[in-house]
Amino acid sequence: MGRPEEGATGTRLRSHPRNSKMVGMNRALKAHVKGGRLLLDEPTDLPDGAEVELTLVEDEFDPEERARLDAALDVGIAAARRGDVVDGEVVVRELLGQR
């Protein structure tokens, strides 16, 4: 599975609706800047008037590092889809048992 393309500025948005039925839920939204305004790249089902907190995400990776990370994520996603995973609770129990 390929990674989603970034908007024109590479900006990703994360929504934090505080005064709606979705309290406590985090969803990533992609947008780009047009005429000084943020324009979502896809439709949203957020209700009118929902408060959204925006955080600019700056990429700290150089292109080679980003490519390696994306490739590793693709390998992990493929493994998970095949069911080739380890239960996180089992790993934590094993780690805590080693103390």
Coordinates of N, CA and C in Angstrom, one line a residue:
M1 N 0.8 -1.2 0.0 CA 0.0 0.0 0.0 C 0.9 1.2 0.0
G2 N 0.6 2.1 -0.9 CA 1.5 3.3 -1.0 C 1.0 4.4 0.0
R3 N 1.9 5.2 0.4 CA 1.6 6.3 1.3 C 0.8 7.4 0.6
P4 N -0.1 8.0 1.3 CA -0.9 9.1 0.6 C 0.0 10.3 0.3
E5 N -0.2 10.9 -0.8 CA 0.5 12.1 -1.2 C 0.2 13.3 -0.3
E6 N 1.2 14.1 -0.1 CA 0.9 15.3 0.7 C 0.4 16.4 -0.1
G7 N -0.2 17.4 0.5 CA -0.7 18.5 -0.2 C 0.4 19.4 -0.7
A8 N 0.1 20.5 -1.4 CA 1.1 21.3 -2.0 C 2.2 21.8 -1.1
T9 N 1.8 22.0 0.2 CA 2.8 22.5 1.1 C 3.3 21.4 2.0
G10 N 2.8 20.1 1.8 CA 3.2 19.1 2.7 C 2.6 19.1 4.1
T11 N 1.5 19.9 4.2 CA 0.8 20.1 5.4 C -0.2 19.0 5.7
R12 N -0.2 18.5 6.9 CA -1.2 17.6 7.3 C -1.9 18.2 8.5
L13 N -3.2 17.9 8.6 CA -3.9 18.5 9.7 C -4.5 17.4 10.6
R14 N -4.6 17.6 11.9 CA -5.2 16.7 12.8 C -6.3 17.4 13.4
S15 N -7.5 16.7 13.4 CA -8.7 17.4 14.0 C -8.8 17.0 15.4
H16 N -9.3 17.9 16.3 CA -9.5 17.6 17.7 C -10.9 18.3 18.0
P17 N -12.0 17.8 17.5 CA -13.2 18.4 17.9 C -13.5 18.2 19.4
R18 N -13.7 19.3 20.1 CA -13.9 19.3 21.5 C -15.3 19.4 21.9
N19 N -16.2 20.0 21.1 CA -17.5 20.3 21.5 C -18.5 19.5 20.6
S20 N -18.2 18.2 20.3 CA -19.1 17.5 19.5 C -19.2 16.1 20.0
K21 N -20.0 15.2 19.4 CA -20.1 13.8 19.8 C -18.8 13.1 19.6
M22 N -17.8 13.6 18.9 CA -16.6 12.9 18.7 C -15.5 13.3 19.7
V23 N -15.8 13.7 20.9 CA -14.9 14.2 21.8 C -13.9 13.1 22.1
G24 N -12.6 13.4 22.0 CA -11.5 12.5 22.3 C -11.1 11.7 21.1
M25 N -11.7 11.9 20.0 CA -11.3 11.1 18.8 C -10.3 12.0 18.0
N26 N -9.3 11.4 17.4 CA -8.4 12.1 16.6 C -8.5 11.5 15.2
R27 N -8.6 12.4 14.2 CA -8.6 12.0 12.8 C -7.6 12.9 12.1
A28 N -6.8 12.4 11.2 CA -5.9 13.2 10.4 C -6.7 13.7 9.2
L29 N -6.6 15.0 8.9 CA -7.2 15.5 7.7 C -6.1 16.2 6.9
K30 N -6.1 16.1 5.6 CA -5.1 16.7 4.7 C -5.7 18.0 4.1
A31 N -4.9 19.0 4.0 CA -5.4 20.3 3.5 C -4.2 21.0 2.8
H32 N -4.5 22.0 2.0 CA -3.4 22.8 1.5 C -3.9 24.3 1.6
V33 N -3.0 25.2 1.4 CA -3.3 26.6 1.6 C -3.6 27.2 0.2
K34 N -4.7 27.9 0.1 CA -5.1 28.6 -1.1 C -5.6 30.0 -0.7
G35 N -4.9 31.0 -1.2 CA -5.3 32.4 -0.8 C -5.3 32.7 0.7
G36 N -4.3 32.0 1.4 CA -4.2 32.3 2.8 C -5.2 31.5 3.6
R37 N -6.0 30.7 3.0 CA -7.0 29.9 3.7 C -6.7 28.4 3.6
L38 N -7.0 27.6 4.6 CA -6.8 26.2 4.5 C -8.0 25.5 3.8
L39 N -7.7 24.7 2.8 CA -8.7 24.0 2.1 C -8.5 22.5 2.2
L40 N -9.5 21.8 2.7 CA -9.4 20.4 2.9 C -9.3 19.7 1.6
D41 N -8.5 18.7 1.5 CA -8.3 17.9 0.2 C -9.5 16.9 0.0
E42 N -10.2 16.6 1.0 CA -11.3 15.6 0.9 C -12.5 16.1 1.7
P43 N -13.7 15.6 1.4 CA -14.9 16.0 2.2 C -14.7 15.5 3.6
T44 N -15.4 16.1 4.5 CA -15.4 15.7 5.9 C -16.9 15.6 6.4
D45 N -17.1 14.8 7.4 CA -18.4 14.7 8.0 C -18.5 15.4 9.3
L46 N -17.5 16.3 9.6 CA -17.6 17.1 10.8 C -18.8 18.0 10.7
P47 N -19.5 18.2 11.8 CA -20.7 19.1 11.8 C -20.3 20.5 11.7
D48 N -21.2 21.3 11.1 CA -20.9 22.8 11.0 C -20.7 23.3 12.5
G49 N -19.7 24.2 12.6 CA -19.4 24.8 13.9 C -18.4 23.9 14.7
A50 N -18.0 22.7 14.3 CA -17.1 21.9 15.0 C -15.8 22.7 15.2
E51 N -15.2 22.7 16.4 CA -13.9 23.3 16.6 C -12.8 22.3 16.2
V52 N -11.9 22.8 15.4 CA -10.8 21.9 14.9 C -9.5 22.6 15.3
E53 N -8.6 21.9 15.9 CA -7.3 22.4 16.2 C -6.3 22.0 15.1
L54 N -5.6 22.9 14.6 CA -4.6 22.6 13.5 C -3.2 22.6 14.0
T55 N -2.4 21.6 13.6 CA -1.0 21.6 13.9 C -0.2 21.4 12.7
L56 N 0.7 22.2 12.4 CA 1.6 22.1 11.2 C 2.6 21.0 11.5
V57 N 2.6 20.0 10.6 CA 3.6 18.9 10.8 C 4.7 19.1 9.8
E58 N 5.9 19.3 10.3 CA 7.0 19.5 9.5 C 7.8 18.2 9.4
D59 N 8.2 17.8 8.2 CA 8.9 16.5 8.0 C 10.4 16.7 8.5
E60 N 10.8 15.9 9.4 CA 12.2 16.0 9.9 C 13.1 15.0 9.2
F61 N 12.6 14.3 8.2 CA 13.4 13.3 7.5 C 13.8 13.9 6.2
D62 N 15.1 13.5 5.7 CA 15.5 13.9 4.4 C 14.8 12.9 3.4
P63 N 14.8 13.2 2.1 CA 14.1 12.3 1.2 C 14.5 10.8 1.3
E64 N 15.8 10.6 1.5 CA 16.2 9.2 1.6 C 15.7 8.5 2.8
E65 N 15.7 9.2 4.0 CA 15.2 8.7 5.2 C 13.6 8.4 5.1
R66 N 13.0 9.4 4.5 CA 11.5 9.3 4.3 C 11.2 8.1 3.4
A67 N 12.0 7.9 2.3 CA 11.7 6.7 1.5 C 11.9 5.4 2.2
R68 N 13.0 5.3 3.1 CA 13.2 4.1 3.9 C 12.1 3.9 4.9
L69 N 11.6 4.9 5.5 CA 10.5 4.8 6.5 C 9.2 4.4 5.8
D70 N 8.9 5.0 4.6 CA 7.7 4.6 3.9 C 7.8 3.1 3.4
A71 N 9.0 2.7 3.0 CA 9.1 1.3 2.6 C 8.9 0.3 3.8
A72 N 9.5 0.7 4.9 CA 9.3 -0.1 6.1 C 7.9 -0.2 6.6
L73 N 7.2 1.0 6.5 CA 5.7 1.0 6.8 C 4.9 0.1 5.9
D74 N 5.3 0.1 4.6 CA 4.6 -0.7 3.6 C 4.8 -2.2 3.9
V75 N 6.0 -2.6 4.3 CA 6.3 -4.0 4.7 C 5.5 -4.4 5.9
G76 N 5.4 -3.5 6.9 CA 4.7 -3.8 8.1 C 3.2 -3.9 7.9
I77 N 2.7 -3.0 7.0 CA 1.2 -3.0 6.7 C 0.9 -4.3 6.0
A78 N 1.8 -4.7 5.0 CA 1.5 -6.0 4.3 C 1.6 -7.2 5.2
A79 N 2.5 -7.2 6.2 CA 2.6 -8.3 7.2 C 1.3 -8.3 8.0
A80 N 0.8 -7.2 8.5 CA -0.4 -7.2 9.3 C -1.6 -7.7 8.5
R81 N -1.7 -7.3 7.2 CA -2.8 -7.8 6.4 C -2.7 -9.3 6.2
R82 N -1.5 -9.9 6.2 CA -1.4 -11.3 6.1 C -1.7 -12.0 7.4
G83 N -1.8 -11.2 8.5 CA -1.9 -11.8 9.8 C -0.6 -12.2 10.5
D84 N 0.5 -11.8 9.9 CA 1.8 -12.0 10.4 C 2.1 -11.0 11.5
V85 N 1.5 -11.1 12.6 CA 1.7 -10.1 13.7 C 1.9 -10.8 15.0
V86 N 2.4 -10.0 16.0 CA 2.5 -10.5 17.3 C 1.6 -9.6 18.2
D87 N 0.9 -10.3 19.1 CA 0.0 -9.6 20.0 C 0.8 -8.7 21.0
G88 N 0.5 -7.4 21.0 CA 1.2 -6.4 21.8 C 1.1 -6.7 23.3
E89 N -0.1 -7.2 23.7 CA -0.2 -7.6 25.1 C 0.7 -8.7 25.5
V90 N 0.9 -9.7 24.6 CA 1.8 -10.8 24.9 C 3.3 -10.2 25.1
V91 N 3.6 -9.3 24.2 CA 5.0 -8.7 24.2 C 5.2 -8.0 25.5
V92 N 4.2 -7.2 25.9 CA 4.3 -6.4 27.2 C 4.4 -7.4 28.4
R93 N 3.6 -8.4 28.4 CA 3.7 -9.4 29.5 C 5.0 -10.0 29.6
E94 N 5.6 -10.4 28.4 CA 6.9 -11.0 28.4 C 8.0 -10.0 28.9
L95 N 7.9 -8.8 28.4 CA 8.8 -7.8 28.9 C 8.7 -7.5 30.4
L96 N 7.5 -7.4 30.9 CA 7.4 -7.2 32.3 C 7.8 -8.4 33.1
G97 N 7.7 -9.5 32.6 CA 8.1 -10.8 33.3 C 9.6 -10.9 33.4
Q98 N 10.3 -10.2 32.5 CA 11.8 -10.2 32.5 C 12.4 -9.3 33.6
R99 N 11.6 -8.6 34.3 CA 12.2 -7.6 35.3 C 12.8 -8.4 36.4

